[in-house]
Short mmCIF file of C-alpha atoms and ligand atoms in Angstrom, two decimals:
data_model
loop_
_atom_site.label_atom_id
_atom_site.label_comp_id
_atom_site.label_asym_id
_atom_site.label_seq_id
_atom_site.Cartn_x
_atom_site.Cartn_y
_atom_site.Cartn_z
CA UNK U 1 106.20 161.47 89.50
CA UNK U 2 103.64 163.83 88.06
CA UNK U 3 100.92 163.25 90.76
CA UNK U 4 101.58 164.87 94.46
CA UNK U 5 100.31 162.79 97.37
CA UNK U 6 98.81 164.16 100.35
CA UNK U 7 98.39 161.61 103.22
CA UNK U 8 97.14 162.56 106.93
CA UNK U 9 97.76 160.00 109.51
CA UNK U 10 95.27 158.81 112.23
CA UNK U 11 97.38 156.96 115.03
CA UNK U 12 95.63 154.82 118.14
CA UNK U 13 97.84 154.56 121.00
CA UNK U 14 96.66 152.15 123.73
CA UNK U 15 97.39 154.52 127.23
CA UNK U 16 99.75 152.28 129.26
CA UNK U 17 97.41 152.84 132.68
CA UNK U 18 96.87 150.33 135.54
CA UNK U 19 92.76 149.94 134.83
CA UNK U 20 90.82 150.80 131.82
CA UNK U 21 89.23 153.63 131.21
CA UNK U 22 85.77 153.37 132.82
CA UNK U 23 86.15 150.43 134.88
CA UNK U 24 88.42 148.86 137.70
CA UNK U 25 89.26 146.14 134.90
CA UNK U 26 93.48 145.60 134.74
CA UNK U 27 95.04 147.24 131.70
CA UNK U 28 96.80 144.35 130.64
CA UNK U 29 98.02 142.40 127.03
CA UNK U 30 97.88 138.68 126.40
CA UNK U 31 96.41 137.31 129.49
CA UNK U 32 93.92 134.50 128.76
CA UNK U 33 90.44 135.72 127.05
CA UNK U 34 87.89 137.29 128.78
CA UNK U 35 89.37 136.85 132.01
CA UNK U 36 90.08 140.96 132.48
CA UNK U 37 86.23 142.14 132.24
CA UNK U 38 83.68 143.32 134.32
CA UNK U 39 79.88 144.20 134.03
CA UNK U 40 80.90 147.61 132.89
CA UNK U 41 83.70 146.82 129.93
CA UNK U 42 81.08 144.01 128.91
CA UNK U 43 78.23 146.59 128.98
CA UNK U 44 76.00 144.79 131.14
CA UNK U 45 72.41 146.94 131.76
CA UNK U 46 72.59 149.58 134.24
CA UNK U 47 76.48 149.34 134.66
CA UNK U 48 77.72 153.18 134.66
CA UNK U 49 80.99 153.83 133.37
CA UNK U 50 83.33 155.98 135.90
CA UNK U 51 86.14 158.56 133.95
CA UNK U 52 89.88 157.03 134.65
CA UNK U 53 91.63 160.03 136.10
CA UNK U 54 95.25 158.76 134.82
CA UNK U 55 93.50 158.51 131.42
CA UNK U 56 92.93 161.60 131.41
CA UNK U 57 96.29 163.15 132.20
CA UNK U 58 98.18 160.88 130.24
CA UNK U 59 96.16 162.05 127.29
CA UNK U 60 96.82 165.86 128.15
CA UNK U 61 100.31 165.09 128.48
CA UNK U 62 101.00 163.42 124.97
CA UNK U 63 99.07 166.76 123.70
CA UNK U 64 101.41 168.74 125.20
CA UNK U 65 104.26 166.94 124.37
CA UNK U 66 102.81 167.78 120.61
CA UNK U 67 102.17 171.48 121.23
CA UNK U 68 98.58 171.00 121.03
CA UNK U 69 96.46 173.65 123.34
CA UNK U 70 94.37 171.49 125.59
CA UNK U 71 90.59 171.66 126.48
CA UNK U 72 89.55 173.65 129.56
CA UNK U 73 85.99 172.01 128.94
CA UNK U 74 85.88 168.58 126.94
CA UNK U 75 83.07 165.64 127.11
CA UNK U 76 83.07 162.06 125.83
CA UNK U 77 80.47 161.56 122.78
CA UNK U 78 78.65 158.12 121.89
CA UNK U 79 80.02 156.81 118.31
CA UNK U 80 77.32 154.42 117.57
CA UNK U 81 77.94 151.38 115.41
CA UNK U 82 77.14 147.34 115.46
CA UNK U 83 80.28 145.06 115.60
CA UNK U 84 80.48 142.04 117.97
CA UNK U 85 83.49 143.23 119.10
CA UNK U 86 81.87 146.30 121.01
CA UNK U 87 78.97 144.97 123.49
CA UNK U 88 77.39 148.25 124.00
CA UNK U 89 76.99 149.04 119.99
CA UNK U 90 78.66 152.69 120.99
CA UNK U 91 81.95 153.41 121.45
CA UNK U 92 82.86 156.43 124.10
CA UNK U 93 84.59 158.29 122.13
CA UNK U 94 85.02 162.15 121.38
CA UNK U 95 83.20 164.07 118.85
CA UNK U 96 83.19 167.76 119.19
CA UNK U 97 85.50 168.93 121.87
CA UNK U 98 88.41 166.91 122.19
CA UNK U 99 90.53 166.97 124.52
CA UNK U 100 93.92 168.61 122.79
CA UNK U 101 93.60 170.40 119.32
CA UNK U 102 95.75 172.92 117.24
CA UNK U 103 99.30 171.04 117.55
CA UNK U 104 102.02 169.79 115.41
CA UNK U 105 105.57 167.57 115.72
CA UNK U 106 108.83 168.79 113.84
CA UNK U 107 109.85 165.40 111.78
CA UNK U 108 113.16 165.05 110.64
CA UNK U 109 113.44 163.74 106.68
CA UNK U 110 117.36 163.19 106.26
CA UNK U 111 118.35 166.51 108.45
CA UNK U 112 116.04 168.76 107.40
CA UNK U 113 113.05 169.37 109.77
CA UNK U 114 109.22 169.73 108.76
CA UNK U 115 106.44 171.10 110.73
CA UNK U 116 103.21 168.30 110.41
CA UNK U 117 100.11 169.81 112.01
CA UNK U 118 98.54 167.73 114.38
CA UNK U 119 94.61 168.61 113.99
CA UNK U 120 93.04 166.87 117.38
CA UNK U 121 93.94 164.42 119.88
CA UNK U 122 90.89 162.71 121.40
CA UNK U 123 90.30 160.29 124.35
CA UNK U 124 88.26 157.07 123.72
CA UNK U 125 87.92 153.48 124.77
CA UNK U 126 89.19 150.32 122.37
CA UNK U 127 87.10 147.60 121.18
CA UNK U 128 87.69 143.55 121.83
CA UNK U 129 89.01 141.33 119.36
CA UNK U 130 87.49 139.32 117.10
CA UNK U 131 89.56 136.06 116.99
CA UNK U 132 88.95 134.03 113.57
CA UNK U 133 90.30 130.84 114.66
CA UNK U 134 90.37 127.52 111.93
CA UNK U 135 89.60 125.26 114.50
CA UNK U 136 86.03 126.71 115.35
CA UNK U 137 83.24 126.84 113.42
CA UNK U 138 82.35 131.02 113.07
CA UNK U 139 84.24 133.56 114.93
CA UNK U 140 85.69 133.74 118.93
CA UNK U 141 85.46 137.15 121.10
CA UNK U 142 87.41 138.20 123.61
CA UNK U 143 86.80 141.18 125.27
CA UNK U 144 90.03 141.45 127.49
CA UNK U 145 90.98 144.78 125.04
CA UNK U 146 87.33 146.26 125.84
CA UNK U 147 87.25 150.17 127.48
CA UNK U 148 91.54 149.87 127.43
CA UNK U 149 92.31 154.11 126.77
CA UNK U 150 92.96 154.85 123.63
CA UNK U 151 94.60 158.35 122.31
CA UNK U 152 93.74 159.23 118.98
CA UNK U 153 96.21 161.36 117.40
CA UNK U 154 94.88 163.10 113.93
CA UNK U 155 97.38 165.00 111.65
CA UNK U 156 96.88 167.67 109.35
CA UNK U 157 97.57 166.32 105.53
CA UNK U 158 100.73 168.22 105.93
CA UNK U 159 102.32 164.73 104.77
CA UNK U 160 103.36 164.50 101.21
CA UNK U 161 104.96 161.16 100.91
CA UNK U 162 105.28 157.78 102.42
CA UNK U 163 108.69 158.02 103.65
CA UNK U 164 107.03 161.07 105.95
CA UNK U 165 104.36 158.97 106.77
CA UNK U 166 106.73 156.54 108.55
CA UNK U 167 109.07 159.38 110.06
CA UNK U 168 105.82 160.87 111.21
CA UNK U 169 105.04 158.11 112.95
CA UNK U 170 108.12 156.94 114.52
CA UNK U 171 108.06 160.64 115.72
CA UNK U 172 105.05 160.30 117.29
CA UNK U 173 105.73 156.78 118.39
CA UNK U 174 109.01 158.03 120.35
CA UNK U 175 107.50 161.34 121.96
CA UNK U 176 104.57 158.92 123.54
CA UNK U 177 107.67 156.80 124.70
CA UNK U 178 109.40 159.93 126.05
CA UNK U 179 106.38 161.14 128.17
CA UNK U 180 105.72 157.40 129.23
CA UNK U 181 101.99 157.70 128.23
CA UNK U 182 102.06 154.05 125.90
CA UNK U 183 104.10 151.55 125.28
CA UNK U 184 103.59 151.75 121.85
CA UNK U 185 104.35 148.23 120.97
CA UNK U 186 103.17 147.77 117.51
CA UNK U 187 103.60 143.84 116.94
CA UNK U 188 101.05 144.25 119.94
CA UNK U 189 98.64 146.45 118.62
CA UNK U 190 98.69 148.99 121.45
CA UNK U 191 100.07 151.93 118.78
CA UNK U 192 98.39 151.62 115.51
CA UNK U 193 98.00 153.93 112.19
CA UNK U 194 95.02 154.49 109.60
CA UNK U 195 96.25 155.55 106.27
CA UNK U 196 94.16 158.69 104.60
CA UNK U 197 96.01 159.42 101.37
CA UNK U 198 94.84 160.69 97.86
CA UNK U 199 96.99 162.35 94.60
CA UNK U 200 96.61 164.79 92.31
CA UNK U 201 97.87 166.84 89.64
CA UNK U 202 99.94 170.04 90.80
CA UNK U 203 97.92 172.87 91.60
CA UNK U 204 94.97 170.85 91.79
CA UNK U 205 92.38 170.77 94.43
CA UNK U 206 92.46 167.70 97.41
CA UNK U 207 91.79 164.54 95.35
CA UNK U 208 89.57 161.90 96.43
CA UNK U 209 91.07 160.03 99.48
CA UNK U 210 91.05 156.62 100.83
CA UNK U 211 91.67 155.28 104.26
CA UNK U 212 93.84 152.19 105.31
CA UNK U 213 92.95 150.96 108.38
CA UNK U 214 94.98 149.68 111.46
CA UNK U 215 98.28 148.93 109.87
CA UNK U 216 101.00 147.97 112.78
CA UNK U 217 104.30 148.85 111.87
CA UNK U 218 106.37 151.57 110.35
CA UNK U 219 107.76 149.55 107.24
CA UNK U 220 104.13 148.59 106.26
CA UNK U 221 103.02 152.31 106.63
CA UNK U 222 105.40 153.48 104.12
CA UNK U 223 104.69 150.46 102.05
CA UNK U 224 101.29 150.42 102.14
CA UNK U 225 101.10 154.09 101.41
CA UNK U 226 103.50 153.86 98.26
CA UNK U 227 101.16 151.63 97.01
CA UNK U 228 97.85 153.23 97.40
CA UNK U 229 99.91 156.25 95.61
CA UNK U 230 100.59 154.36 93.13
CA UNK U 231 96.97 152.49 92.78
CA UNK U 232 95.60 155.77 92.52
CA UNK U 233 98.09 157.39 90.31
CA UNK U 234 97.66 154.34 88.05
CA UNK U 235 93.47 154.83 88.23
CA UNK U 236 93.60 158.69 87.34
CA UNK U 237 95.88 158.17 84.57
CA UNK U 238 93.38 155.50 83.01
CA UNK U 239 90.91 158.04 83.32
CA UNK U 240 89.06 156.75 85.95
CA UNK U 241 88.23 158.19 89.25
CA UNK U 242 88.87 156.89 93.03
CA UNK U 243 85.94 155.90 95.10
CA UNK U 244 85.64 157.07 98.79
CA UNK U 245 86.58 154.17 100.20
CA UNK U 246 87.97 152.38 103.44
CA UNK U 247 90.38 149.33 102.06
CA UNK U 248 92.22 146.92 103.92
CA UNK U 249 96.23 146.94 103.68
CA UNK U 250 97.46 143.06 103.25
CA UNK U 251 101.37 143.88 104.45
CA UNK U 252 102.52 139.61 103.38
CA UNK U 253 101.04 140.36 100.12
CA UNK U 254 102.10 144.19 99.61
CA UNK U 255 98.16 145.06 98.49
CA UNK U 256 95.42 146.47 99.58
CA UNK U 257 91.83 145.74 99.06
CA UNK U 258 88.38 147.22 99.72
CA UNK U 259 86.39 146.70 102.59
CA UNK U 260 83.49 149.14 102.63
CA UNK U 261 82.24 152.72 101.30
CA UNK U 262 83.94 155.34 103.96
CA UNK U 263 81.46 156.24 106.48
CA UNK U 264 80.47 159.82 107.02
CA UNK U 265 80.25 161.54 110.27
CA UNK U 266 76.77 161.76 110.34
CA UNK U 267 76.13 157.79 110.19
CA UNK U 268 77.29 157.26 113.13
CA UNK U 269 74.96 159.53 114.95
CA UNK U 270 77.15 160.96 117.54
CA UNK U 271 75.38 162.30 121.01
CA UNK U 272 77.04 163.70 124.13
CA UNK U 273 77.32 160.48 126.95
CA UNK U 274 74.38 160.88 129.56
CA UNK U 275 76.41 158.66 131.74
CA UNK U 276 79.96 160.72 132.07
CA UNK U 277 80.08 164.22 133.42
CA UNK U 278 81.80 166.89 131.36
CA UNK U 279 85.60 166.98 132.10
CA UNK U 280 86.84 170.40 133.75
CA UNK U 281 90.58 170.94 133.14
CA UNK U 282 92.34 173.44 135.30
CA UNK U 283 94.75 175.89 134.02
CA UNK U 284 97.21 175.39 137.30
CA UNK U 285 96.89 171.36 136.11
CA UNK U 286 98.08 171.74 132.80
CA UNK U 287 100.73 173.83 134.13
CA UNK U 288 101.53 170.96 136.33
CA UNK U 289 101.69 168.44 133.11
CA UNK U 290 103.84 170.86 131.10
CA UNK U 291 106.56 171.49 133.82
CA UNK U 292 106.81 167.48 134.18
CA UNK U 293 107.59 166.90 130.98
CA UNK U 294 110.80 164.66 129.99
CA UNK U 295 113.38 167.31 127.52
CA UNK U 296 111.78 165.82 123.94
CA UNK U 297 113.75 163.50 121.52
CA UNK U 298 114.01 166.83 118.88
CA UNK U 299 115.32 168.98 121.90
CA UNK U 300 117.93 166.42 122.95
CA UNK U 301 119.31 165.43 119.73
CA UNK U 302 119.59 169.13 118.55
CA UNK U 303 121.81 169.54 121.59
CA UNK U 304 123.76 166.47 121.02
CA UNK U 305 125.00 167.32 117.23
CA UNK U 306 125.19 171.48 118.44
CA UNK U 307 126.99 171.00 122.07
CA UNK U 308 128.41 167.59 121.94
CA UNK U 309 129.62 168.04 118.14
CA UNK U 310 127.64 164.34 117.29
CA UNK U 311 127.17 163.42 113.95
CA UNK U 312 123.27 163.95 112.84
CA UNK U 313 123.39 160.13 112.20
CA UNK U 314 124.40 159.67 115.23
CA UNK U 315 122.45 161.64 117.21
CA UNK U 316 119.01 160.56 115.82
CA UNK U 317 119.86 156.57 116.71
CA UNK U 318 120.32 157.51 120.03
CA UNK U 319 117.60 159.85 121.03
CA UNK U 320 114.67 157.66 118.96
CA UNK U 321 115.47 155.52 122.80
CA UNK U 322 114.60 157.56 125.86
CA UNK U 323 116.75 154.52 127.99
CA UNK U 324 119.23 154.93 125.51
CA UNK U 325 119.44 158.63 125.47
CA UNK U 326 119.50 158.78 129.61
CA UNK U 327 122.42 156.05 128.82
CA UNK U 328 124.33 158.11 126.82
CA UNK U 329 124.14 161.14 129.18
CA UNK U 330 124.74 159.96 132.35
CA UNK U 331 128.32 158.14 130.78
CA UNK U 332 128.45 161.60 129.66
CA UNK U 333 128.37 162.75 132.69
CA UNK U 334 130.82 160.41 134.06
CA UNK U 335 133.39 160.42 131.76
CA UNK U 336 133.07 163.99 130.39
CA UNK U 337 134.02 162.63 126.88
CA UNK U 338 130.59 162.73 124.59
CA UNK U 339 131.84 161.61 121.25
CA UNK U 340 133.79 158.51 123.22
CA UNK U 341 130.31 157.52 124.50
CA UNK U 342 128.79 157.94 121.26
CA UNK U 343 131.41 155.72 119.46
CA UNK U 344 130.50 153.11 121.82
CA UNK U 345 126.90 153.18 121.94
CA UNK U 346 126.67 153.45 118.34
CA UNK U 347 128.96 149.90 117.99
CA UNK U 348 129.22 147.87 121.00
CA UNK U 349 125.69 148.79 122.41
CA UNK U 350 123.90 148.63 119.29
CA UNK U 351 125.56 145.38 118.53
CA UNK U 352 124.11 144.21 122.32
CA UNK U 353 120.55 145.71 121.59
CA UNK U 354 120.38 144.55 117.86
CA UNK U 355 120.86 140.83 119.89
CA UNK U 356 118.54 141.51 122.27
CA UNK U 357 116.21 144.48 122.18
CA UNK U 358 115.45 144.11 125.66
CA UNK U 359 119.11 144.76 126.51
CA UNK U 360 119.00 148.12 128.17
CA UNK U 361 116.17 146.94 130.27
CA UNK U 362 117.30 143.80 131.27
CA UNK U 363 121.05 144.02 131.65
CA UNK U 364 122.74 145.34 134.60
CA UNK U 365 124.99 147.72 132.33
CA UNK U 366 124.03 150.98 133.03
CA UNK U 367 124.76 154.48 131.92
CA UNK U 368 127.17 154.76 134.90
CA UNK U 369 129.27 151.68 134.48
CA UNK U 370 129.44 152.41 130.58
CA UNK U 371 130.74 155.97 131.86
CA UNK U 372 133.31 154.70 134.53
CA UNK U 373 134.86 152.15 131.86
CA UNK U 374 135.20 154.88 129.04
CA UNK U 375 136.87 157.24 131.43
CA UNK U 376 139.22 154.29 132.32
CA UNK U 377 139.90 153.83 129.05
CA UNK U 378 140.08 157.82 127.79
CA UNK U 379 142.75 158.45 131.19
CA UNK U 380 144.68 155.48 129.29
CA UNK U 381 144.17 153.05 132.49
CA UNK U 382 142.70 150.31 130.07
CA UNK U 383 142.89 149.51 126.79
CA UNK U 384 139.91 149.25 124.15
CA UNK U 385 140.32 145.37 124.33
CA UNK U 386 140.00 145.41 127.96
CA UNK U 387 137.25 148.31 127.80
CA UNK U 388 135.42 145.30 125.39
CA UNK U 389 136.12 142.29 128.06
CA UNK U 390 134.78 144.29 130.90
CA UNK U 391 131.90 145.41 129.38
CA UNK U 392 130.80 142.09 127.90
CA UNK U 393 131.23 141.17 132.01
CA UNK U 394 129.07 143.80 133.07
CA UNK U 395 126.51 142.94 130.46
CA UNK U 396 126.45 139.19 131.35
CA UNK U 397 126.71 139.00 135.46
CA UNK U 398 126.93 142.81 136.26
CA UNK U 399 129.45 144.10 139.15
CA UNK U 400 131.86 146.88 139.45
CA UNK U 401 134.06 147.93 136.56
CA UNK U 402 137.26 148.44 138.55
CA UNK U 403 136.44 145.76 141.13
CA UNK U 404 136.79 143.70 137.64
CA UNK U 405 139.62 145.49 136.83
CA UNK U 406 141.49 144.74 139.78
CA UNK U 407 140.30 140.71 139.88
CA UNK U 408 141.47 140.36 136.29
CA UNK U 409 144.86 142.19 136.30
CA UNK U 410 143.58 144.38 133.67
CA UNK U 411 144.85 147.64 134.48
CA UNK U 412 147.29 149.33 131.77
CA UNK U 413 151.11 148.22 133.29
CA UNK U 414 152.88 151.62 133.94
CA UNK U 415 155.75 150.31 135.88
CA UNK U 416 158.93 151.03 133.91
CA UNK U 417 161.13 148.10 135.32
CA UNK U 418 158.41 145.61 134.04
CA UNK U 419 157.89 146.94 130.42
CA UNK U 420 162.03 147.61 130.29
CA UNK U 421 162.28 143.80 131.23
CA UNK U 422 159.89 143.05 128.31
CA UNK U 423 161.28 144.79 125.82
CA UNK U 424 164.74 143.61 126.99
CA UNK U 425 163.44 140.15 126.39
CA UNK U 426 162.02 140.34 123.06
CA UNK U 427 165.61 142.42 122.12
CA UNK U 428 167.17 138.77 122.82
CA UNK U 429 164.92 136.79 121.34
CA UNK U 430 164.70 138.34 117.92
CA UNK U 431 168.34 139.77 117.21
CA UNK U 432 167.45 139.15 113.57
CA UNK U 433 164.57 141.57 113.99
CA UNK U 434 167.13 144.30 115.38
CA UNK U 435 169.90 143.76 113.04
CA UNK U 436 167.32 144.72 110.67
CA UNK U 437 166.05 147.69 112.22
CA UNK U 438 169.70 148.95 112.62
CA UNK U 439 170.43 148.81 108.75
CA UNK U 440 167.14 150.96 108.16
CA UNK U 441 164.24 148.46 107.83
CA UNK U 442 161.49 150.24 109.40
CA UNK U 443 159.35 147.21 109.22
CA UNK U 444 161.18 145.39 111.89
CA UNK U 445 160.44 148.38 114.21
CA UNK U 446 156.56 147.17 114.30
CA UNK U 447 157.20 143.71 114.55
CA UNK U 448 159.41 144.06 117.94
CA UNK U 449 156.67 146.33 118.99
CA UNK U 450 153.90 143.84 118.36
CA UNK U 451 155.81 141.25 120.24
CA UNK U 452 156.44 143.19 123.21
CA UNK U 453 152.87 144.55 123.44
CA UNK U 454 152.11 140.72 123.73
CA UNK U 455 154.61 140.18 125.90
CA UNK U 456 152.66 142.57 128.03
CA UNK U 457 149.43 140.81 127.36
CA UNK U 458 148.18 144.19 125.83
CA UNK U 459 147.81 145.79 128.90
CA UNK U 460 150.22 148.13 128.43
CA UNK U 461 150.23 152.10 126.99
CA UNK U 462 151.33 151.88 123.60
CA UNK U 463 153.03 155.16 123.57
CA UNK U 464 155.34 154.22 126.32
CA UNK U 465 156.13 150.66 125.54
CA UNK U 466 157.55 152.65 121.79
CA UNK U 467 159.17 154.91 123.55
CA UNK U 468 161.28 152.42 125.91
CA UNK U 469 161.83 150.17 122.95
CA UNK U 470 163.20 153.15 120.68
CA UNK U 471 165.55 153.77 123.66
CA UNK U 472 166.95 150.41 124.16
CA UNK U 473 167.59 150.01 120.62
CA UNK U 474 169.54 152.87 120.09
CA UNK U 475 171.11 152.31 122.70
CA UNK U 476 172.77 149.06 122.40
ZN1 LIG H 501 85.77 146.10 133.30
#
């Protein structure tokens, strides 16, 4: 392509907190509409907002989590603009000092890391929704969403294509799940990303850019993105230019169309909040945050593939899950065998979350069961079927693995009398089979084994069960 693109994200996370931000209102999704609000969310006169402390910390600890430095002063700002889905006709927001600036995330593109600057993370409040129902003449309001915390996470235009622009954000999407700030459930809404992208020429100065607004999952990001690239590129090569612009990404029908001229800063005549106190941030406090920090998804997986010898592939699957990262550890832990677990999780968990993606959550198969089984199965006590039975029993009505073990008989036979009485057996049965191993055919040899592993019921070590048969047919 002869045009570069330069794209800088914008990201809303919702804060996952137990009220909203300036009221006692429950932090909640999808219960039924306007039901969660109070005179101070709704913006009744002479309500006064109080500052959620949680908010607050939360906040400082996704900016930390993203190297940013973090405000010893900060203040919430008025953002005023009309739209019925904000009853005061402001949004608390922040203007000048947010609350974490000066950071940036290390995305992985295929194995190679790059360094995206992350330019400000402020603290303000979300607006209701606007519900545009068929049934109803005009438009429906509910203001459940109103003063929920929101995070909003600014990068640098450090991005330079639209596969970034989805790593960038399933990077940032995973470090707010590590640090347990959001829940960051896009089909949802509560994590959401604006779009600012414009091309140009190499060696060129910053084109013109547009914004996309509010587009809710990582496929349409990279999409949508692709195609404003290529709207542009198309535009410029006409000889046109691209209007400053906010336009409206339509993911069913991959296009995107304009809304409204970009507002400036200026229109929307920011002034500090007369009703909120400055916020004072102590040093020792921030010290707090940092040392409570989770180890971060980059950390982790850099330590799987350089200590645990896991294949990058690998590794990045299972730390983009905190619960499945802690999984894979602690049956590390257990079973001392890291590229055992790793086989595992990567085919008979995955296959379990890929049918449920609540699995880890719901399901009583935990890191320490997964570990006990594999280290069964690694000493040789089970065998992979087995590993697979118990397992899928785990998953469905929980217990103990070798309570199940024991119950079901499914411990690898060892006892030399019962495997020489098998193979004994299976000697009589198939004389045809061992007339032909005797003049040479080596084929025979794995069809005698087959049967006595069956005879066994699998549960037997393969190594041995050869080793008896190779006896008792030489020696006859
Ligand atoms: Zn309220």
């Amino acid at each position: 392509m002869e045009y570069e693109i330069v794209i800088g994200l914008e990201i809303h996370a919702e804060l996952k907190t137990r009220t909203k931000m300036f009221c006692n209102c429950r932090n909640e999704f999808g219960a039924k509409p306007n039901t969660l609000v109070c005179p101070v969310c709704l913006a009744m006169p002479g309500a006064l907002p109080a500052m959620n402390r949680t908010a607050v910390e939360y906040a400082i600890r996704a900016g930390l989590a993203m190297n940013c430095s973090i405000s010893s002063f900060t203040k919430m700002d008025r953002k005023n603009y009309f739209y019925p889905d904000l009853p005061r006709a402001y949004q608390i927001s922040q203007y000048d000092r947010p609350l974490c600036y000066d950071g940036y995330v290390d995305i992985d593109v295929n194995g190679q890391y790059k360094r995206i600057g992350i330019e400000r993370i402020h603290l303000e409040e979300d607006a209701g929704k606007l519900i545009h129902d068929a049934c109803v003449t005009g438009s429906l309001v509910d203001y459940n969403r109103c003063g929920v915390p929101l995070i909003e996470i600014v990068s640098r235009p450090d991005i330079s294509s639209p596969e970034e622009a989805r790593i960038f954000l399933e990077t940032i999407k995973t470090i707010l799940e590590y640090v347990e700030v959001s829940d960051c459930k896009m089909q949802e809404g509560s994590l959401r990303a604006d779009v600012n992208l414009s091309v140009r020429k190499p060696g060129d100065l910053l084109g013109t850019r547009t914004e996309m607004k509010n587009i809710n999952s990582l496929h349409a990001v990279q999409r949508a993105a692709q195609a404003e690239a290529d709207r542009q590129a198309a535009i410029i090569s006409d000889g046109g230019s691209i209007i400053q612009e906010t336009r409206r990404w339509d993911d069913s029908r991959g296009e995107s169309y304009s809304m409204r001229n970009k507002e400036e800063a200026l229109d929307y005549r920011f002034f500090p909040e007369p009703d909120l106190v400055p916020v004072v941030i102590e040093k020792e406090r921030i010290e707090e945050i940092r040392k409570d920090l989770p180890e971060l998804p980059t950390s982790r997986k850099d330590r799987y593939i350089n200590d645990f010898g896991i294949p990058w592939y690998d590794a990045q699957l299972i730390t983009q899950s905190r619960p499945l990262a802690d999984m894979f550890e602690t049956a590390v832990g257990v079973c001392g065998n890291p590229k055992l677990v790793s086989n595992w999780i990567m085919t008979d968990i995955m296959r379990r979350i890929n049918e449920d993606k609540d699995f880890l959550s719901v399901s009583s198969l935990d890191g320490k069961k997964l570990g006990r089984v594999l280290d069964l199965l690694h000493k040789g006590d089970i065998t992979p079927n087995s590993a697979k039975e118990i397992l899928d029993i785990l998953a469905l009505e929980g217990g103990d693995p070798d309570a199940i073990i024991e119950k079901r008989g499914l411990k690898v036979q060892r006892d030399e009398s019962l495997i020489a009485k098998a193979v004994g057996e299976v000697l009589d049965q198939n004389p045809q089979a061992v007339a032909d191993y005797r003049s040479g055919k080596e084929k025979a040899f794995g069809f005698l084994m087959g049967r006595t592993m069956a005879a066994l019921k699998g549960r037997a070590d393969p190594a041995q069960v050869r080793e008896m048969l190779i006896h008792h047919l030489n020696k006859q």
